[in-house]
Amino acid sequence: MTASPSERLARLSWPRVVFVGLVAAFAVVTIPTLVDKHSWTGVTISVAVTAILAYVYLTPKRIAARFLVPGTILLLAFQVYPIGYTISTAFTNYGDGHRLTKTQAVAQIEADSVIEQPGAQRYELSVATKASDTSGAFVFFLTDPDGKVERGDASGLAPVPDAQVTKDQFTGKVITAQGWHILTGIQVNGLGPRLASFAVPTGTGFIKSVGLSEAYVGHFTMTYDASAQTMTDTRTHTVYKESGGEFKAADGSGKTLPIGWKIGVGFKNFTSVLTDAAIRGPFLRVLIWTIAFAILSVLTTFGLGLLLAVVMDHPRMRGRRLYSSLLLLPYAMPAFISTLVWSSMYNKDFGLLNKLFGTHIDWLGSPWAARGSVLLTNLWLGFPYMFLVCAGLLQAVPQELKEVAKVDGASPLRVFRSVTMPTVLIGAMPLLIASFGYNFNNFNVIRLLTDGGPYPSGSSTAGDTDILISYTYRLAFGGQGAQYGLASAISFLIFVLVGLISYTGFRQTRQLEEVYAR
Amino acid sequence: MMKDRLWWRHLIGLAALVFALVPILFLVSAALNPVGTLSTTSLIPTGASLSNFSKLFHDPNSPYVRWYVNTLVICGVSAVLNVLIGVSGAYAFSRLRFRGRRPGLTGILLVQMFPNFISLTALYLTFISIGDVLPAAGLNTSLGLILVYLGGAMGVNTWLLKGYLDTIPKELDEAARIDGATENQVFFRVILPLAVPMLVVVGLFSFVSFLNEILLAGVFLTDTTHKTLAVGLYGLVSGNHNTDYGEFAAGSLLAGVPVVLIYLYLQKYLVKGLTAGAVKG
């Protein structure tokens, strides 16, 4: 049954060939950019993915892989890898002020410290890039007072022959340069902080821009001693020693330089969640509310849903279809819209609830009212789902069993408790656990209603209605400055909690099924 | 005697209807209210005009049409690919036998317990670097967000759809194979058409869950013109609750009504999909 190569080739269907071709073309386009950026991980991934896809789709074997590979690659790239990344970030101090590597941080501190020498010469400056936009690396074209042009980048100055440039006849400023794109004033302005911290080393000093079209020769006031690993401020003679990812003044004044770098901090983020009172207090408060919120959401929605399903479950009940169509509406309305509508109904001054009831309750502004509001809205969002589920499960309750119980003289309540409820629970249990897991991370309802608030006095990171996911979000993206390390540590704790809950939940379900199996 | 005991059932049912319908009525009222502020909106519309709708389309600060198109593109493409990837996986797990099948299924369930938005920080940092190399897929692009959404495509959906495919008799595809159909033909010509009802339900659920997604979309899309409806409409009311309310309500109705209609139309199938284990999210 062996086929010759040409037969095999003929059997290849063209969609697969086209697909592999596109993937290969994509790799060919991307790899040069990756090499340019020295992103060797990127190159490896790109080559590996292309090779795997080419192999899977061009070989006659690996049929199962053809159906699985695209989803698996996406799963690995955007679900598994981020989890790994989160876990590794949890052990660092990554965040605002600690974004760079140490080498970058040292260079940045030195470049930021360059000041102009009194009476030093100035250059006419043009900023240029290889591409026509400002996204890539840029260089300086500098014209000294004698009209000599030099090109400067992070590695130093290089002379440029006059033949390669045209200069403004009055100022000497470079207007065009062969192979380079001179940026306009607006583009240069847009470079902002990148331009401010860019310095061209000259051997004796450093050239920095001043304004949009002039540059000066300056000197570092901060110098780094690589052997002693210290940073010295040459004006005040303060010596800064490195400590915990930043430079700390050695004179004991406690001063630190604003730019630090990323280092591993071991379990510090985790231990500070447990031991640092300023983090532990809010964290525990948030954790308890998260669990309470998830449990109460499940209980209230399931309770109301079941009640309605039982109420409707009567052979002579009319209009059941109309009821269920109308009760489906809250579920069918996109949740983000409904939640925003609810948030406006809670408005203290103009809200519908206060208007209808003639009250002046600060629904979202006081801790318990806010928690109640969040639960009420979540009940509204969730009960139709539970109603539909319960209505379906009630159909499965064995009618004979109910009849027999009735004949034996059991009260309707007793029948419900001993016959109906167990059957419904077995069916609903996996859904209740899933619903618990979903509400455990129900970011939307918190974000859109209260945004975690109200905040207790003295805490601006953890509000009274914050659940873990919204708390984590604020740590990473809130206005207080990004704390990626700590946020990742808390994400990691959420992983562990969710894992434990799902595990025990599913074990519980299995036991329930065994109990009621016979 | 039994006859007169139905009224309390209707009483509870009507109370539930009031609870369910008040917010929706309020939204409709706000959308039609010509004054367009929250303070003048009541439960029963006091007047009716379409001024909020026309304002919505002419307000330069809120490019509503752009948001609508962005949402349709992002959620539509994500939902379709999500279902395709899900059903391919389900097909392999349901019909083909290969090494690593069981651990694969367990692995998917395991990874799925950790939804990608918990790794928000890591995703954000990753997409900063992706944007450096490939600006078309970095932050503030639809493509980037779609990729993130597709990370979870091979997850719960695969399980859900596998359960459904298992109920399609194997004799059908075996017969097709005997007749000389290739694996691709079996998948596209036999299995997919039979699975359409379930694919529609799963697709709709995915679409709505992407539509409701504000965590990743809010972090990824910060330019006004790149926003989705959820992020954009939130911006309309978050800053000041009172003045733009009519615009918000009109925009919400236009976004919500089509979804509601589809839900009502597909009600029968949805109930099946729901009990199969999908949670709204």
Coordinates of C-alpha atoms in Angstrom, one line a residue, chain A residues 72-317:
Chain A
T72 CA -4.1 23.3 20.8
I73 CA -1.6 25.9 19.5
L74 CA -4.0 28.7 20.5
L75 CA -4.6 27.1 23.8
L76 CA -0.9 26.8 24.6
A77 CA -0.2 30.4 23.4
F78 CA -3.0 32.3 25.0
Q79 CA -4.1 30.2 27.9
V80 CA -1.3 27.9 29.2
Y81 CA 1.6 30.2 28.5
P82 CA 0.0 33.1 30.3
I83 CA -0.7 30.9 33.3
G84 CA 3.0 30.0 33.4
Y85 CA 4.0 33.6 32.9
T86 CA 1.7 34.6 35.7
I87 CA 3.2 32.1 38.0
S88 CA 6.8 33.2 37.2
T89 CA 5.9 36.9 37.5
A90 CA 4.4 36.2 41.0
F91 CA 8.0 35.6 42.2
T92 CA 9.3 39.0 41.0
N93 CA 8.9 42.6 41.9
Y94 CA 7.7 43.5 38.4
G95 CA 5.7 46.7 38.3
D96 CA 6.0 50.4 38.0
G97 CA 9.6 51.5 38.7
H98 CA 10.7 47.9 38.2
R99 CA 10.0 47.3 34.6
L100 CA 13.5 47.1 33.1
T101 CA 16.5 44.8 33.3
K102 CA 19.3 46.0 35.5
T103 CA 21.5 47.1 32.5
Q104 CA 18.7 49.1 31.0
A105 CA 17.9 50.7 34.4
V106 CA 21.6 51.7 34.9
A107 CA 21.7 53.2 31.3
Q108 CA 18.4 55.0 31.9
I109 CA 19.5 56.5 35.2
E110 CA 22.7 57.7 33.6
A111 CA 21.0 59.1 30.6
D112 CA 18.4 60.9 32.7
S113 CA 21.2 62.6 34.7
V114 CA 23.0 64.3 31.8
I115 CA 23.1 68.1 32.4
E116 CA 24.5 70.8 30.1
Q117 CA 28.0 72.2 30.8
P118 CA 27.9 76.0 31.0
G119 CA 29.2 77.5 27.8
A120 CA 29.3 74.1 25.9
Q121 CA 28.7 74.1 22.2
R122 CA 25.3 73.4 20.7
Y123 CA 24.4 71.4 17.6
E124 CA 21.6 71.8 15.1
L125 CA 19.6 68.6 15.4
S126 CA 17.5 66.5 13.1
V127 CA 15.9 63.3 14.3
A128 CA 15.6 60.5 11.8
T129 CA 14.4 56.9 11.6
K130 CA 14.8 54.0 9.1
A131 CA 11.1 53.6 8.7
S132 CA 8.8 56.5 7.9
D133 CA 7.0 56.4 11.2
T134 CA 8.3 57.0 14.8
S135 CA 7.9 53.4 16.1
G136 CA 11.4 52.2 15.4
A137 CA 14.8 53.2 16.7
F138 CA 15.8 56.8 15.9
V139 CA 19.2 58.5 15.4
F140 CA 20.4 62.1 15.6
F141 CA 21.9 64.0 12.7
L142 CA 24.0 66.7 14.3
T143 CA 25.5 69.8 12.6
D144 CA 28.2 71.5 14.6
P145 CA 28.9 75.3 14.3
D146 CA 31.5 74.6 11.5
G147 CA 28.8 72.9 9.4
K148 CA 30.3 69.4 9.9
V149 CA 27.6 66.7 10.1
E150 CA 27.7 63.7 12.4
R151 CA 25.2 60.9 13.0
G152 CA 24.7 59.7 16.6
D153 CA 23.0 56.8 18.1
A154 CA 23.2 54.9 21.4
S155 CA 26.6 53.5 20.5
G156 CA 28.3 56.8 19.6
L157 CA 29.0 59.3 16.8
A158 CA 29.9 58.6 13.2
P159 CA 30.9 61.3 10.7
V160 CA 28.6 61.7 7.7
P161 CA 30.1 62.9 4.3
D162 CA 28.4 66.1 3.0
A163 CA 27.5 64.3 -0.2
Q164 CA 24.9 62.1 1.6
V165 CA 22.9 65.0 3.1
T166 CA 21.3 68.3 2.2
K167 CA 21.5 71.0 4.7
D168 CA 19.4 74.1 5.4
Q169 CA 21.4 76.9 3.9
F170 CA 21.1 79.2 6.9
T171 CA 21.2 77.0 10.0
G172 CA 23.0 74.0 8.6
K173 CA 20.4 71.7 9.9
V174 CA 20.1 68.4 8.0
I175 CA 16.9 68.3 5.8
T176 CA 17.4 65.1 3.9
A177 CA 19.7 62.2 4.4
Q178 CA 20.3 59.2 2.2
G179 CA 18.7 56.1 3.5
W180 CA 17.1 57.9 6.4
H181 CA 13.7 59.5 7.0
I182 CA 13.9 62.9 8.7
L183 CA 11.0 63.3 11.2
T184 CA 8.8 66.4 11.2
G185 CA 8.6 68.6 14.2
I186 CA 5.2 67.1 15.2
Q187 CA 6.7 63.6 14.9
V188 CA 9.7 64.6 17.1
N189 CA 7.4 66.1 19.6
G190 CA 5.5 62.8 19.7
L191 CA 8.6 60.9 20.8
G192 CA 8.2 62.5 24.2
P193 CA 10.0 60.6 27.0
R194 CA 11.9 58.4 24.6
L195 CA 13.6 61.5 23.3
A196 CA 14.1 62.9 26.7
S197 CA 16.1 59.9 27.9
F198 CA 18.1 59.4 24.8
A199 CA 21.8 60.3 25.0
V200 CA 24.6 59.9 22.4
P201 CA 27.8 59.0 24.1
T202 CA 30.8 61.0 22.8
G203 CA 33.7 59.7 24.9
T204 CA 34.1 62.8 27.0
G205 CA 30.4 63.7 27.4
F206 CA 27.0 63.0 26.1
I207 CA 24.8 64.7 23.5
K208 CA 21.1 65.2 24.4
S209 CA 18.4 67.1 22.6
V210 CA 17.0 70.4 23.9
G211 CA 13.8 71.5 22.3
L212 CA 13.0 70.0 18.9
S213 CA 16.0 71.1 16.8
E214 CA 18.9 71.7 19.1
A215 CA 21.3 69.4 21.0
Y216 CA 23.9 70.1 23.6
V217 CA 27.0 68.3 25.0
G218 CA 26.5 67.4 28.6
H219 CA 27.9 65.2 31.3
F220 CA 26.6 62.5 33.5
T221 CA 26.0 63.5 37.0
M222 CA 25.3 59.9 37.9
T223 CA 28.0 57.4 37.3
Y224 CA 27.9 53.7 37.6
D225 CA 30.8 51.8 39.0
A226 CA 30.4 48.3 37.6
S227 CA 33.0 46.6 39.9
A228 CA 31.5 48.1 43.1
Q229 CA 28.0 48.0 41.7
T230 CA 27.3 51.4 43.0
M231 CA 25.8 54.6 41.5
T232 CA 27.4 57.9 42.5
D233 CA 25.9 61.3 42.3
T234 CA 28.9 63.4 41.3
R235 CA 27.3 66.7 42.5
T236 CA 26.3 65.6 46.0
H237 CA 28.8 62.7 46.2
T238 CA 26.0 60.5 47.5
V239 CA 26.8 56.8 46.9
Y240 CA 23.9 54.6 46.1
K241 CA 24.2 50.8 46.6
E242 CA 22.0 48.3 44.9
S243 CA 19.5 46.7 47.2
G244 CA 16.4 44.7 46.3
G245 CA 16.1 45.8 42.6
E246 CA 16.9 49.5 43.2
F247 CA 19.6 51.9 44.2
K248 CA 19.5 52.9 47.9
A249 CA 21.6 55.7 49.4
A250 CA 24.4 54.3 51.4
D251 CA 24.3 57.2 53.9
G252 CA 21.3 55.7 55.6
S253 CA 19.0 58.5 54.5
G254 CA 16.7 55.9 52.9
K255 CA 16.7 57.8 49.6
T256 CA 16.2 55.6 46.5
L257 CA 16.6 56.3 42.9
P258 CA 13.2 56.3 41.0
I259 CA 14.2 53.7 38.4
G260 CA 14.7 50.2 39.6
W261 CA 14.8 46.9 37.8
K262 CA 13.1 43.5 37.8
I263 CA 14.5 40.9 40.1
G264 CA 13.3 37.7 41.6
V265 CA 12.0 38.1 45.1
G266 CA 11.2 34.5 45.9
F267 CA 8.0 34.1 48.0
K268 CA 8.0 37.7 49.1
N269 CA 4.7 38.5 47.3
F270 CA 3.0 35.5 48.8
T271 CA 4.4 36.0 52.3
S272 CA 3.4 39.7 52.2
V273 CA -0.2 38.6 51.4
L274 CA -0.1 36.5 54.5
T275 CA 2.0 38.6 56.9
D276 CA 2.0 42.2 55.8
A277 CA -1.0 43.7 57.7
A278 CA -1.6 46.3 55.1
I279 CA -2.1 43.7 52.4
R280 CA -3.4 40.8 54.5
G281 CA -6.3 42.7 56.0
P282 CA -7.8 43.8 52.7
F283 CA -7.0 40.5 51.1
L284 CA -8.9 38.4 53.7
R285 CA -11.8 40.8 53.6
V286 CA -11.9 40.5 49.8
L287 CA -11.6 36.7 50.0
I288 CA -14.4 36.3 52.5
W289 CA -16.7 38.5 50.4
T290 CA -15.8 36.7 47.2
I291 CA -16.8 33.3 48.7
A292 CA -20.0 34.8 50.3
F293 CA -20.9 36.5 47.0
A294 CA -20.5 33.4 45.0
I295 CA -22.4 31.2 47.4
L296 CA -25.2 33.7 47.9
S297 CA -25.5 34.3 44.2
V298 CA -25.9 30.5 43.5
L299 CA -28.4 30.0 46.4
T300 CA -30.6 33.0 45.5
T301 CA -30.7 32.4 41.8
F302 CA -31.3 28.6 42.3
G303 CA -33.9 29.3 45.0
L304 CA -35.9 31.7 43.0
G305 CA -35.5 29.6 39.8
L306 CA -36.6 26.4 41.5
L307 CA -39.5 28.2 43.2
L308 CA -40.8 29.5 39.9
A309 CA -40.3 26.2 38.2
V310 CA -42.3 24.4 40.9
V311 CA -45.0 27.1 40.7
M312 CA -45.3 26.7 37.0
D313 CA -45.2 22.9 37.2
H314 CA -48.9 22.2 37.3
P315 CA -50.8 20.4 34.6
R316 CA -53.6 23.0 34.6
M317 CA -51.4 26.0 34.8

